[in-house]
Coordinates of C-alpha atoms and ligand atoms in Angstrom, one line a residue:
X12 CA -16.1 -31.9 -6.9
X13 CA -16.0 -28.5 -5.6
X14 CA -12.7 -27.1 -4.0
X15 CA -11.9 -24.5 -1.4
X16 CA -8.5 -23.2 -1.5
X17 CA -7.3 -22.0 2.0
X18 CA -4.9 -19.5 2.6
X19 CA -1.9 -18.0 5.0
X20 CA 0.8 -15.8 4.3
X21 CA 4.1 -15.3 6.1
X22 CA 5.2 -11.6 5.9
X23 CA 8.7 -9.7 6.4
X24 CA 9.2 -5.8 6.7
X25 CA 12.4 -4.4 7.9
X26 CA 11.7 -1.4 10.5
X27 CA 12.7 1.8 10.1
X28 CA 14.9 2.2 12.8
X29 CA 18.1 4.3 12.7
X30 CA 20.4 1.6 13.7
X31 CA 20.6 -2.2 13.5
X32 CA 18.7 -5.0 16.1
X33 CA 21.7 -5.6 17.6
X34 CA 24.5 -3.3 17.3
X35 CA 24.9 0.7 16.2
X36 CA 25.7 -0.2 12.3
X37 CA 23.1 2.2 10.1
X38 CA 20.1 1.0 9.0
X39 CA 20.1 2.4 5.8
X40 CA 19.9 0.9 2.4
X41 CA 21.4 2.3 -1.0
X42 CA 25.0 1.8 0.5
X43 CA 28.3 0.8 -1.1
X44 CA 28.4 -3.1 -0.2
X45 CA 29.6 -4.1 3.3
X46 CA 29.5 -0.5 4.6
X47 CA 27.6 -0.5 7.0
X48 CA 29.1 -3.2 9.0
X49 CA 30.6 -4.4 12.1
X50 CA 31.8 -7.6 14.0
X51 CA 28.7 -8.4 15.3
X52 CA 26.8 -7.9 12.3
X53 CA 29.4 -9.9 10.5
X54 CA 28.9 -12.8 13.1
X55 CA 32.0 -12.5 14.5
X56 CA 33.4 -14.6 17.4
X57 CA 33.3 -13.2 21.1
X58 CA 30.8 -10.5 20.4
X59 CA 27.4 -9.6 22.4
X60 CA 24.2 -8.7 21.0
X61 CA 22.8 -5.2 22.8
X62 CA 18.8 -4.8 22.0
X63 CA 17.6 -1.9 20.0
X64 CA 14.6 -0.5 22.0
X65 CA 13.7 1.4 19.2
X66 CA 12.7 -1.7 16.4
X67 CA 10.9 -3.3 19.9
X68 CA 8.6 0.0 20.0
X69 CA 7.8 -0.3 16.4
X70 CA 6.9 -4.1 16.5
X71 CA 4.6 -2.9 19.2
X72 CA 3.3 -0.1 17.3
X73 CA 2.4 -2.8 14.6
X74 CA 1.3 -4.9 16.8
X75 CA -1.5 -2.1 18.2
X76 CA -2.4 -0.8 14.7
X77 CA -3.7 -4.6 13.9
X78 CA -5.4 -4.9 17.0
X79 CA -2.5 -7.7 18.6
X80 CA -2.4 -8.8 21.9
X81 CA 1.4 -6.8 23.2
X82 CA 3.0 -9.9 25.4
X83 CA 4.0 -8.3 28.9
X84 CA 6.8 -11.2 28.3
X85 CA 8.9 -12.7 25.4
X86 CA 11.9 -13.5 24.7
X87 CA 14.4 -14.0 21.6
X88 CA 15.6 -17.3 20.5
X89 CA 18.6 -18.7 18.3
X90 CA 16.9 -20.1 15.3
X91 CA 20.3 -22.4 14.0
X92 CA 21.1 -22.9 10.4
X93 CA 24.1 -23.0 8.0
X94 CA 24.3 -20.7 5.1
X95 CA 27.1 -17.9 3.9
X96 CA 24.4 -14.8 4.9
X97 CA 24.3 -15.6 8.3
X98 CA 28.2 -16.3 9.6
X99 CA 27.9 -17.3 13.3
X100 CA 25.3 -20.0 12.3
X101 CA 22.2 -18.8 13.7
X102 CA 19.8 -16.3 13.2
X103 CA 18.3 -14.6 16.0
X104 CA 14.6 -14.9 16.3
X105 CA 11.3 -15.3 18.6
X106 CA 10.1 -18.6 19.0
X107 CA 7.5 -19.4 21.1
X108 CA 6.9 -16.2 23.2
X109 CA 6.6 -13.4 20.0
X110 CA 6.4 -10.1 21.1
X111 CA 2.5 -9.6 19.4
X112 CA -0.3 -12.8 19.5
X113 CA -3.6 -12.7 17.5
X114 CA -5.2 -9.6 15.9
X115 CA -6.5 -8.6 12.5
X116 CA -6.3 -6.7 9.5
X117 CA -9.4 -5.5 7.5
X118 CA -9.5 -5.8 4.3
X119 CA -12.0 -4.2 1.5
X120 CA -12.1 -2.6 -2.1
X121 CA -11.2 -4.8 -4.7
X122 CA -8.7 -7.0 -5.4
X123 CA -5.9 -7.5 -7.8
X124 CA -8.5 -8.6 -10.8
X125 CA -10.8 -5.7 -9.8
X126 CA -13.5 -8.3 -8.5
X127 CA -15.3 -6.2 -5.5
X128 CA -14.4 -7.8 -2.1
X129 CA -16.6 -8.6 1.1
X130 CA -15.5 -6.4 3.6
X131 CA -14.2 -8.5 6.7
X132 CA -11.3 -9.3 8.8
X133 CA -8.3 -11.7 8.0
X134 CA -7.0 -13.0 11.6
X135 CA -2.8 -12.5 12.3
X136 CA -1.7 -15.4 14.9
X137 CA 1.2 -13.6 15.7
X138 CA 4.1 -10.4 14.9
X139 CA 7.2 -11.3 16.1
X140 CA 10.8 -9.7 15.7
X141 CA 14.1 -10.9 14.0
X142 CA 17.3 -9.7 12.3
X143 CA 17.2 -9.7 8.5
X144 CA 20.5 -11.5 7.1
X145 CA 23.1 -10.8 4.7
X146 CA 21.7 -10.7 1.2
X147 CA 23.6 -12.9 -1.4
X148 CA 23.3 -12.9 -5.9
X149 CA 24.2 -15.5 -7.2
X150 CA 25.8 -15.6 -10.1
X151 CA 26.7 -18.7 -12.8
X152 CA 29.9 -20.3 -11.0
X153 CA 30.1 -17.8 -7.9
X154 CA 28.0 -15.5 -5.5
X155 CA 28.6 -12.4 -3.9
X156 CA 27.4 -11.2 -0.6
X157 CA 26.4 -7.9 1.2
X158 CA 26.0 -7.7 5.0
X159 CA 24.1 -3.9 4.9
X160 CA 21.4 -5.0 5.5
X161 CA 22.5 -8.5 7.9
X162 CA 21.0 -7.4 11.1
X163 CA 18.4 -4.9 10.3
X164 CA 15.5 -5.3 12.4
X165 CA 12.6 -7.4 10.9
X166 CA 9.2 -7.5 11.4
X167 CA 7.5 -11.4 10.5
X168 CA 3.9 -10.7 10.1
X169 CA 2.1 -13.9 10.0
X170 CA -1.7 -14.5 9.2
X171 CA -4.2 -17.1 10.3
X172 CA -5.3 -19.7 7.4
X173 CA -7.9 -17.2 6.7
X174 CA -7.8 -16.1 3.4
X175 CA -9.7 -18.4 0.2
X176 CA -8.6 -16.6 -2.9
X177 CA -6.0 -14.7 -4.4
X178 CA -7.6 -11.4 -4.8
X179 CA -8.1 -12.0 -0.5
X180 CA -4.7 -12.8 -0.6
X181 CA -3.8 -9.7 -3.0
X182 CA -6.2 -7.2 -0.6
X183 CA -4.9 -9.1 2.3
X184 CA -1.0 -7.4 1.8
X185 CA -2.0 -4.2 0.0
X186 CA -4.1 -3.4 3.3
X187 CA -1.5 -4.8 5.7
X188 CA 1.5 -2.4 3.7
X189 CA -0.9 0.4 4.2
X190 CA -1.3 0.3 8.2
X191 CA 2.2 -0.2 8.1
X192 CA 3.2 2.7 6.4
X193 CA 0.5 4.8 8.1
X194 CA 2.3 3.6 11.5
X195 CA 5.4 4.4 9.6
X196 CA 6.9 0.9 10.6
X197 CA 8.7 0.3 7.5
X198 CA 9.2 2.1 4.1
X199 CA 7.7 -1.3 2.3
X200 CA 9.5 -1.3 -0.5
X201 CA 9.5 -4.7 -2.3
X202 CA 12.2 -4.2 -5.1
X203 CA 14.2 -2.5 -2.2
X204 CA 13.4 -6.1 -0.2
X205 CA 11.9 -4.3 2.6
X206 CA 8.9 -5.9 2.5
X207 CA 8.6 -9.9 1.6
X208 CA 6.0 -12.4 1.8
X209 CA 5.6 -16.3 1.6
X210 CA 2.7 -17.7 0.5
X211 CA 1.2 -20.9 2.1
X212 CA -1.7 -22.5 0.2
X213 CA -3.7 -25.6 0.3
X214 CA -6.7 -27.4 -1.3
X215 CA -9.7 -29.6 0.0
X216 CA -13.1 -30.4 -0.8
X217 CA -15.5 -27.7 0.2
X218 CA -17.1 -28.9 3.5
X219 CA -14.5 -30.5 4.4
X220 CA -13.1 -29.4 8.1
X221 CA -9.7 -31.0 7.9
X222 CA -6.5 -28.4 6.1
X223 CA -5.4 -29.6 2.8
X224 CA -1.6 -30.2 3.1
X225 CA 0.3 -26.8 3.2
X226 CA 2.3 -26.0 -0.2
X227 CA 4.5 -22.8 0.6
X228 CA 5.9 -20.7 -2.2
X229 CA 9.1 -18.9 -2.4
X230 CA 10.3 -16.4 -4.7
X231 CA 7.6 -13.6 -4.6
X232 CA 9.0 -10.5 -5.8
X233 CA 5.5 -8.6 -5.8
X234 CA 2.1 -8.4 -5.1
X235 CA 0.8 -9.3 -8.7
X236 CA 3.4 -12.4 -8.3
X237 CA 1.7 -14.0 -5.5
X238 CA -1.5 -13.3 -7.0
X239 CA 0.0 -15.0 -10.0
X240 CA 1.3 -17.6 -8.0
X241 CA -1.5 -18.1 -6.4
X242 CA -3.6 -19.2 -9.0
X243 CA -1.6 -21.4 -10.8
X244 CA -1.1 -22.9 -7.6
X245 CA -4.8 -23.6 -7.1
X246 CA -5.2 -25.2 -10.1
X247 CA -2.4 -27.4 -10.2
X248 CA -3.3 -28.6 -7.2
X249 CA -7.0 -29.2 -7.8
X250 CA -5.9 -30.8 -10.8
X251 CA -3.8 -33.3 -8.7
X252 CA -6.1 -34.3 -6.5
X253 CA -8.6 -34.6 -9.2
X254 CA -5.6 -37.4 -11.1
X255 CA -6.0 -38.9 -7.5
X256 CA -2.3 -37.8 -6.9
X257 CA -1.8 -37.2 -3.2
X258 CA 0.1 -33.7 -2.5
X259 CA 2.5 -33.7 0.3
X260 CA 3.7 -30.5 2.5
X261 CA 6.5 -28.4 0.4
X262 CA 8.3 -25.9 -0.6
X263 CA 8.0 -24.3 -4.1
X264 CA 9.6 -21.6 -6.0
X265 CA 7.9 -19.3 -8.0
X266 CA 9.2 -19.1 -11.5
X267 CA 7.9 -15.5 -12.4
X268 CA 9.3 -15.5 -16.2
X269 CA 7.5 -19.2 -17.2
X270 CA 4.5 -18.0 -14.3
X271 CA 4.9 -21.7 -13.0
X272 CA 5.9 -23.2 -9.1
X273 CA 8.5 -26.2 -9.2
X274 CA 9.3 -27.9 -5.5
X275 CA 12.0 -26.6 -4.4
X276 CA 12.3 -29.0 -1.1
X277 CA 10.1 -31.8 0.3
X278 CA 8.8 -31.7 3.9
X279 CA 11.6 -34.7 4.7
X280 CA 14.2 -32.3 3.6
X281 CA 12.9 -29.0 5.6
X282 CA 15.1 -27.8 7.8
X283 CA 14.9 -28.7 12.1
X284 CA 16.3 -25.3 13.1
X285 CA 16.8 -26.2 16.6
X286 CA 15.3 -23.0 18.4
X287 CA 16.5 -22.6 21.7
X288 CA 16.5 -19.5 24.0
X289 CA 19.4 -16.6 22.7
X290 CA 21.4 -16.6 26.4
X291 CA 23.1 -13.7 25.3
X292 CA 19.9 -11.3 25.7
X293 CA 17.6 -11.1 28.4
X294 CA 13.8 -11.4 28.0
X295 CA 11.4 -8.0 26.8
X296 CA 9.4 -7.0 29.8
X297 CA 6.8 -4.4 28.3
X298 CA 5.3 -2.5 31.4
X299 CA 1.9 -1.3 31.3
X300 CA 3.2 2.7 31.3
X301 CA 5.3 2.2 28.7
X302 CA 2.4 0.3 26.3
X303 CA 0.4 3.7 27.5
X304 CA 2.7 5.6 25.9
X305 CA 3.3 3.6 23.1
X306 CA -0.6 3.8 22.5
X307 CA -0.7 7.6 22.6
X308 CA 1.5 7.9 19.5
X309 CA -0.6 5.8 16.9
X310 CA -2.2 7.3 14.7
X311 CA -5.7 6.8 13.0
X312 CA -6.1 3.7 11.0
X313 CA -6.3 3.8 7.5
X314 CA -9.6 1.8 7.6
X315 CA -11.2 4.3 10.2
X316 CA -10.0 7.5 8.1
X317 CA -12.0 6.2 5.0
X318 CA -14.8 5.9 7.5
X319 CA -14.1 9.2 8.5
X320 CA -13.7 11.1 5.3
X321 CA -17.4 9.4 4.2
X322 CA -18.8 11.3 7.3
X323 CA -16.9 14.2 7.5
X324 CA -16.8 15.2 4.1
X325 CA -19.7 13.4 2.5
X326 CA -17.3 11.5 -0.2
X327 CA -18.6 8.3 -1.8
X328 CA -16.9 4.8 -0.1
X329 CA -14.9 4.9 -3.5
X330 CA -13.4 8.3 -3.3
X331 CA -12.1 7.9 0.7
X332 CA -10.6 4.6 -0.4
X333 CA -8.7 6.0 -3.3
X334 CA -8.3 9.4 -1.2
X335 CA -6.7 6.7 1.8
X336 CA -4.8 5.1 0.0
X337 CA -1.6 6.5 0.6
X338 CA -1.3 8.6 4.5
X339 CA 0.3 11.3 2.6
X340 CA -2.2 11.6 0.1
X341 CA -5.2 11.3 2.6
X342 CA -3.2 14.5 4.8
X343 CA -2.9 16.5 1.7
X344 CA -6.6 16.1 1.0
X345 CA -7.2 17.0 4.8
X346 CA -5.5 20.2 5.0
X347 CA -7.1 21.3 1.7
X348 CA -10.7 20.5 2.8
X349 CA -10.0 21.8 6.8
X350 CA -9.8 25.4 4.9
X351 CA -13.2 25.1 4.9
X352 CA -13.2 24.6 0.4
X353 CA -15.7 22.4 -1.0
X354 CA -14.8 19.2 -0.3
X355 CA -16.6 16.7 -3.2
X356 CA -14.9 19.3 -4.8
X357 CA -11.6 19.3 -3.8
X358 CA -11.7 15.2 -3.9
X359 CA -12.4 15.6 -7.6
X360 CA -9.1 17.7 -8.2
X361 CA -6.9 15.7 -5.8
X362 CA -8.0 12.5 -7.7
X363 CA -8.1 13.7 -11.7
X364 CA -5.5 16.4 -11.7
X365 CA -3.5 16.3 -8.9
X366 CA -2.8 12.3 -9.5
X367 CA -2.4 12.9 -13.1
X368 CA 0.1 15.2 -13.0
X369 CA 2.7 13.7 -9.9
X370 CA 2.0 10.3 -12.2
X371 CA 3.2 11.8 -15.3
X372 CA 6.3 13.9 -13.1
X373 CA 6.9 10.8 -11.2
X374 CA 6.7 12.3 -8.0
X375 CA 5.2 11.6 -4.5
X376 CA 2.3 13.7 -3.3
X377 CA 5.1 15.6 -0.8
X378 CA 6.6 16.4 -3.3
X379 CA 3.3 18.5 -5.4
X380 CA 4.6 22.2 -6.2
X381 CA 0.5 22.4 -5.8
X382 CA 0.3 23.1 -1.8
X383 CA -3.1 21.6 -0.4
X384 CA -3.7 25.7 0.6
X385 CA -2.9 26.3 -3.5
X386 CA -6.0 24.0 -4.5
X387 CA -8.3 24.7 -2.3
X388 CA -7.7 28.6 -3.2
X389 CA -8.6 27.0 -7.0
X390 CA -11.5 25.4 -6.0
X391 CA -13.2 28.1 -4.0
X392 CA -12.4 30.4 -7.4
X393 CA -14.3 28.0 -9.3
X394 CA -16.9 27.7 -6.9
X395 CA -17.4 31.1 -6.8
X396 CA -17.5 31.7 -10.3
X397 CA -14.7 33.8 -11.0
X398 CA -13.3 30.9 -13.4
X399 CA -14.6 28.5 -15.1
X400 CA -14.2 24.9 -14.4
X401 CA -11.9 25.1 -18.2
X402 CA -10.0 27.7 -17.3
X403 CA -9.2 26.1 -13.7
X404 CA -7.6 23.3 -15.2
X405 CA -5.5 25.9 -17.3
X406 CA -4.7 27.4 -13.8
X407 CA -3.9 24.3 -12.2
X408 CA -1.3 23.4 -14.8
X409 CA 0.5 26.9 -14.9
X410 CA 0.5 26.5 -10.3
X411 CA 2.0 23.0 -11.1
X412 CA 4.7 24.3 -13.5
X413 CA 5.6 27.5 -11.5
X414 CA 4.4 26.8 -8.1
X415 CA 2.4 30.5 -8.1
X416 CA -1.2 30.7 -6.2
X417 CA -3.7 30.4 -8.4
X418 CA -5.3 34.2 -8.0
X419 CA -1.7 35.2 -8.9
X420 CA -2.0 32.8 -12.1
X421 CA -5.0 34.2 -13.1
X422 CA -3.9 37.5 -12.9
X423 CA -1.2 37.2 -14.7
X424 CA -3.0 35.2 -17.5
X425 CA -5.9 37.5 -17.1
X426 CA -8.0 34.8 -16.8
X427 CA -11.6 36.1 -15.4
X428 CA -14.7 34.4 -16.2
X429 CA -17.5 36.8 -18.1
X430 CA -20.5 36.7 -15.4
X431 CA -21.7 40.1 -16.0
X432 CA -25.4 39.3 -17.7
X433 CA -25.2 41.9 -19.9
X434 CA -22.0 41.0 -21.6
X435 CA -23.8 37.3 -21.3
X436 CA -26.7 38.6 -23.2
X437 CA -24.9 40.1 -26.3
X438 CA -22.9 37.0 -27.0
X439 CA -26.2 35.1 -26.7
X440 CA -27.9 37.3 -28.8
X441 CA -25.0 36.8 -31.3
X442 CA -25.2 33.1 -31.1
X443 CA -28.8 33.1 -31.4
X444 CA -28.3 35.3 -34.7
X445 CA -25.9 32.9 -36.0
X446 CA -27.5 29.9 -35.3
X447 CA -30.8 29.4 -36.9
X448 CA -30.2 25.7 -37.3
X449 CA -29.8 25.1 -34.2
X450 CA -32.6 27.2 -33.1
X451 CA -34.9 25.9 -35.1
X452 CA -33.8 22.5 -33.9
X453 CA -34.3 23.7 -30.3
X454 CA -37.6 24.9 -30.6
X455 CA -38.9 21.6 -32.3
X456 CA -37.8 19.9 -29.2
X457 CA -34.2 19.0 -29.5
X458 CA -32.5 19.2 -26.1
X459 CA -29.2 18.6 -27.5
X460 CA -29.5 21.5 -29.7
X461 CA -28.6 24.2 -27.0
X462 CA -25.3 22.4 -26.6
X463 CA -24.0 24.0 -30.2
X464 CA -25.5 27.1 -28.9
X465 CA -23.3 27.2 -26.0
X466 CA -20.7 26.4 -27.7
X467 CA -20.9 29.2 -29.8
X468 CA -21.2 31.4 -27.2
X469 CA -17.7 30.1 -25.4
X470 CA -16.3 30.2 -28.4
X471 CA -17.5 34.1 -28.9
X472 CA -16.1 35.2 -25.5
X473 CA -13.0 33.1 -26.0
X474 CA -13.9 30.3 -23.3
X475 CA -14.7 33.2 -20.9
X476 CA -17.9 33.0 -20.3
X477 CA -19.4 31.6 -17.2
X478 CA -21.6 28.3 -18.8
X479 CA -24.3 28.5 -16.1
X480 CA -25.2 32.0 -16.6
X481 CA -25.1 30.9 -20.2
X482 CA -27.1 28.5 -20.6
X483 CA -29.6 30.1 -18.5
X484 CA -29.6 33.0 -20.6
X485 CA -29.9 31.4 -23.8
X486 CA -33.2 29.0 -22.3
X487 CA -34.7 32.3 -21.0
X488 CA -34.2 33.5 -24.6
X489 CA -35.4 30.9 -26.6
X490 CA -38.6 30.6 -24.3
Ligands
ADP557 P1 5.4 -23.6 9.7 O1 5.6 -24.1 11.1 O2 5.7 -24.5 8.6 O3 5.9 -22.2 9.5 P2 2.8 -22.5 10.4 O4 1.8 -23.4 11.1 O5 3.6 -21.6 11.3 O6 3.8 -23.4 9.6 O7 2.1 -21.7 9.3 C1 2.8 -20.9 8.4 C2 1.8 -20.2 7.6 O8 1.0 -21.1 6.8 C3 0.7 -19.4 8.3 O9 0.5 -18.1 7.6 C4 -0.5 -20.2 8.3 O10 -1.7 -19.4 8.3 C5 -0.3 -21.0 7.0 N1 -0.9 -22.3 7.0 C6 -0.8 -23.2 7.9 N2 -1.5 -24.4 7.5 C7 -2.0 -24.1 6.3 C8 -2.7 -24.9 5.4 N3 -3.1 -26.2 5.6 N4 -3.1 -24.3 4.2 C9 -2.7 -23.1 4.0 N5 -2.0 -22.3 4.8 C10 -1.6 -22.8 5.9
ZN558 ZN1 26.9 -3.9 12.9
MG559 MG1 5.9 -20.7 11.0

């Protein structure tokens, strides 16, 4: 029998606001435990919620960026349970009237296995807005618990049953974390826990229009996890169904050291949270002026900018996709190629050297002692002629260790190609002198033989010699 997996995921990001959901504590992580903290983040008795307008913008901001329906109305709920992170019994959440309906977010590229992707949309059925709760460790006969980050605002980002496979599943988040930081919604951080994700999967038979019964797993601490999770998942239920076991709807955990799910509860045991409107806040009202405004601010989608860079700067789908990845990255490359410097070029640099070097210094492209004005200066040298393509990688290492512009590195290394002909001439005269091997070899037909040639020549002028002008010379010379 062939299977079809079906897919959904449940997503959490915690907004970068400057102060709680609902009251002025920081929103701020790295913190000293309970810190940041007040009675009504601590739950206390007596106290009143008051509505951060701020994390209500940015739900609406991610709302717009994924093409969501903004409600003109919704409200907040009290979703009850009991459990030591949230003290007064109740979290508060958006039931039925979520502040975002519907949407999508494109994914592409490949996922986590490197298996190309079909380009398409996977549909979101709704963004809605909570308060994150306290977070507790557990240790063997006691846990602890910290409150920073108990009412942080808290984006749940939930996605149709759209997705079929893991590497979907896999391109499905990576895409979503990347509008999100190009909005700047959230930092995204997993090991910080600002971003989270559930995974819901089923099976069924591959024609068949009926859901398989959901399975959600818990426990995710990265993307490569649910991929994991994912497809052990899969199988294991496949191979159920194949025993002519029936699966039921649960909850599992994902065991990332043994790279197994065990059930964690059954659906008789899930929880009836009792939702029921929060009376202590009144219902959002977004007007049409404000949604305007709101609209105004967003800024380019990271699925139209690698559109853009392939028209604008003739790059390959590849390079604007690796060149996007990152808004920060994509802006560096932007101001570089708007000084008018070649841009393939350029895109070349930014992806070899550029990412090599932050990689191997461990540092964010903000924080490149190369400016993007630095390399395109570089490039247009090269381009020019005045270095070699060798010597500009020399350059670009001296800029990255000193921070200097690269015509003040060259002067200072007295770096300057050789592309006088006549100077040319001599050392291919010399080479030819020296090389009657190679010559020989040449003449008879060998292509491959004016390679040692050149070689001799670079290694003549000390690497200064422009190759174009030399190889040219030496083919003129050689007939
Ligand atoms: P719940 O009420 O248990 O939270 P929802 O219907 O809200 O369930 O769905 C939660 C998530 O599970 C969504 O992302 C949805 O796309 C996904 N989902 C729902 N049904 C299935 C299914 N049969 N198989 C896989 N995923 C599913
Ligand atoms: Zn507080
Ligand atoms: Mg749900």
């Amino acid at each position: 029998m062939d299977y079809e997996a079906v897919i959904g995921l449940e997503v959490h990001v915690q907004a970068r606001t400057a102060t709680k959901m609902f009251c002025g504590c920081p929103n701020q992580s790295g913190g000293e435990p309970n810190t940041f903290v007040c009675p009504v983040c601590l739950g206390y008795p007596g106290v009143l919620p008051v509505m951060n307008r701020e994390a209500i913008r940015t739900t609406i901001v991610a709302g717009l960026m994924c093409g969501c329906d903004i409600a003109p109305f919704s409200k907040f709920d009290r979703k009850s349970y009991f459990y030591p992170d949230m003290p007064k019994n109740y979290q508060i959440s958006q039931y039925d009237l979520p502040l975002c309906l519907k949407g999508a977010v494109p994914i592409a590229g490949k996922g986590f296995s490197g298996t190309p992707l079909a380009a398409r949309n996977v549909g979101l059925t709704r963004i809605h807005l909570e308060e994150d709760v306290a977070k507790s460790t557990h240790f063997g006969t006691y846990s602890v618990i910290d409150f920073n980050r108990a009412g942080v605002p808290l984006l749940e980002i939930v996605s149709e049953p759209d997705m079929h496979t893991p590497d979907e599943a896999y391109a499905y988040l990576t895409a979503l974390k990347q509008v999100l930081e190009y909005a700047q919604v959230g930092d995204c951080d997993m090991e910080k826990g600002q971003m989270r994700c559930d995974v819901n999967v089923s099976v069924r038979p591959r024609g068949q229009a009926r859901l398989g019964e959901k399975i959600e797993i818990k426990n995710l601490n990265s993307f490569r996890a649910a991929h994991r999770a994912l497809e052990y998942e899969i199988v294991r239920q496949i191979e159920a169904l194949e025993t002519g076991e029936a699966l039921h709807q649960e909850t599992r955990r994902w065991n990332d050291e043994a790279g197994v799910t065990s059930l964690m509860r059954s659906k008789e045991n899930a929880h009836d949270y009792r939702y029921f409107p929060e009376p202590d806040l009144m219902p959002v009202e977004v007007g049409a002026e404000w949604l305007d405004q709101i609209r105004a601010t967003l800024p380019e989608a990271p699925a139209q900018r690698r559109a853009r860079f392939v028209q604008n700067y003739g790059l390959t789908e590849y390079d604007a996709q690796v060149l996007t990845q990152e808004k920060a990255l994509a802006d560096y490359f932007e101001t570089a190629a708007r000084t008018g410097a070649n841009a393939k070029a350029l895109a070349n640099w930014v992806m070899t050297e550029l990412l090599r070097v932050l990689s191997e210094a461990n540092l964010g492209v903000a924080q490149s002692t190369v400016s993007p004005a630095a390399l395109a200066e570089l490039v247009g040298l090269i381009e020019a002629g005045a270095i070699s393509h060798r010597m500009g990688k020399d350059v670009f290492g001296e800029m990255f260790r000193s921070g200097e512009m690269p015509k003040a590195v060259v002067a200072r290394l007295g770096l300057v190609q050789e592309s006088d002909t006549g100077v040319i001439d001599e050392y291919v005269r010399q080479a030819i002198a020296q090389g009657a091997a190679a010559v020989a070899e040449y003449r008879a037909g060998k292509q491959k033989a004016l390679q040692s040639l050149v070689g001799q020549v670079m290694k003549l002028s000390r690497g200064k010699a422009n190759p174009q002008l030399v190889v040219k010379a030496l083919q003129e010379k050689l007939g």
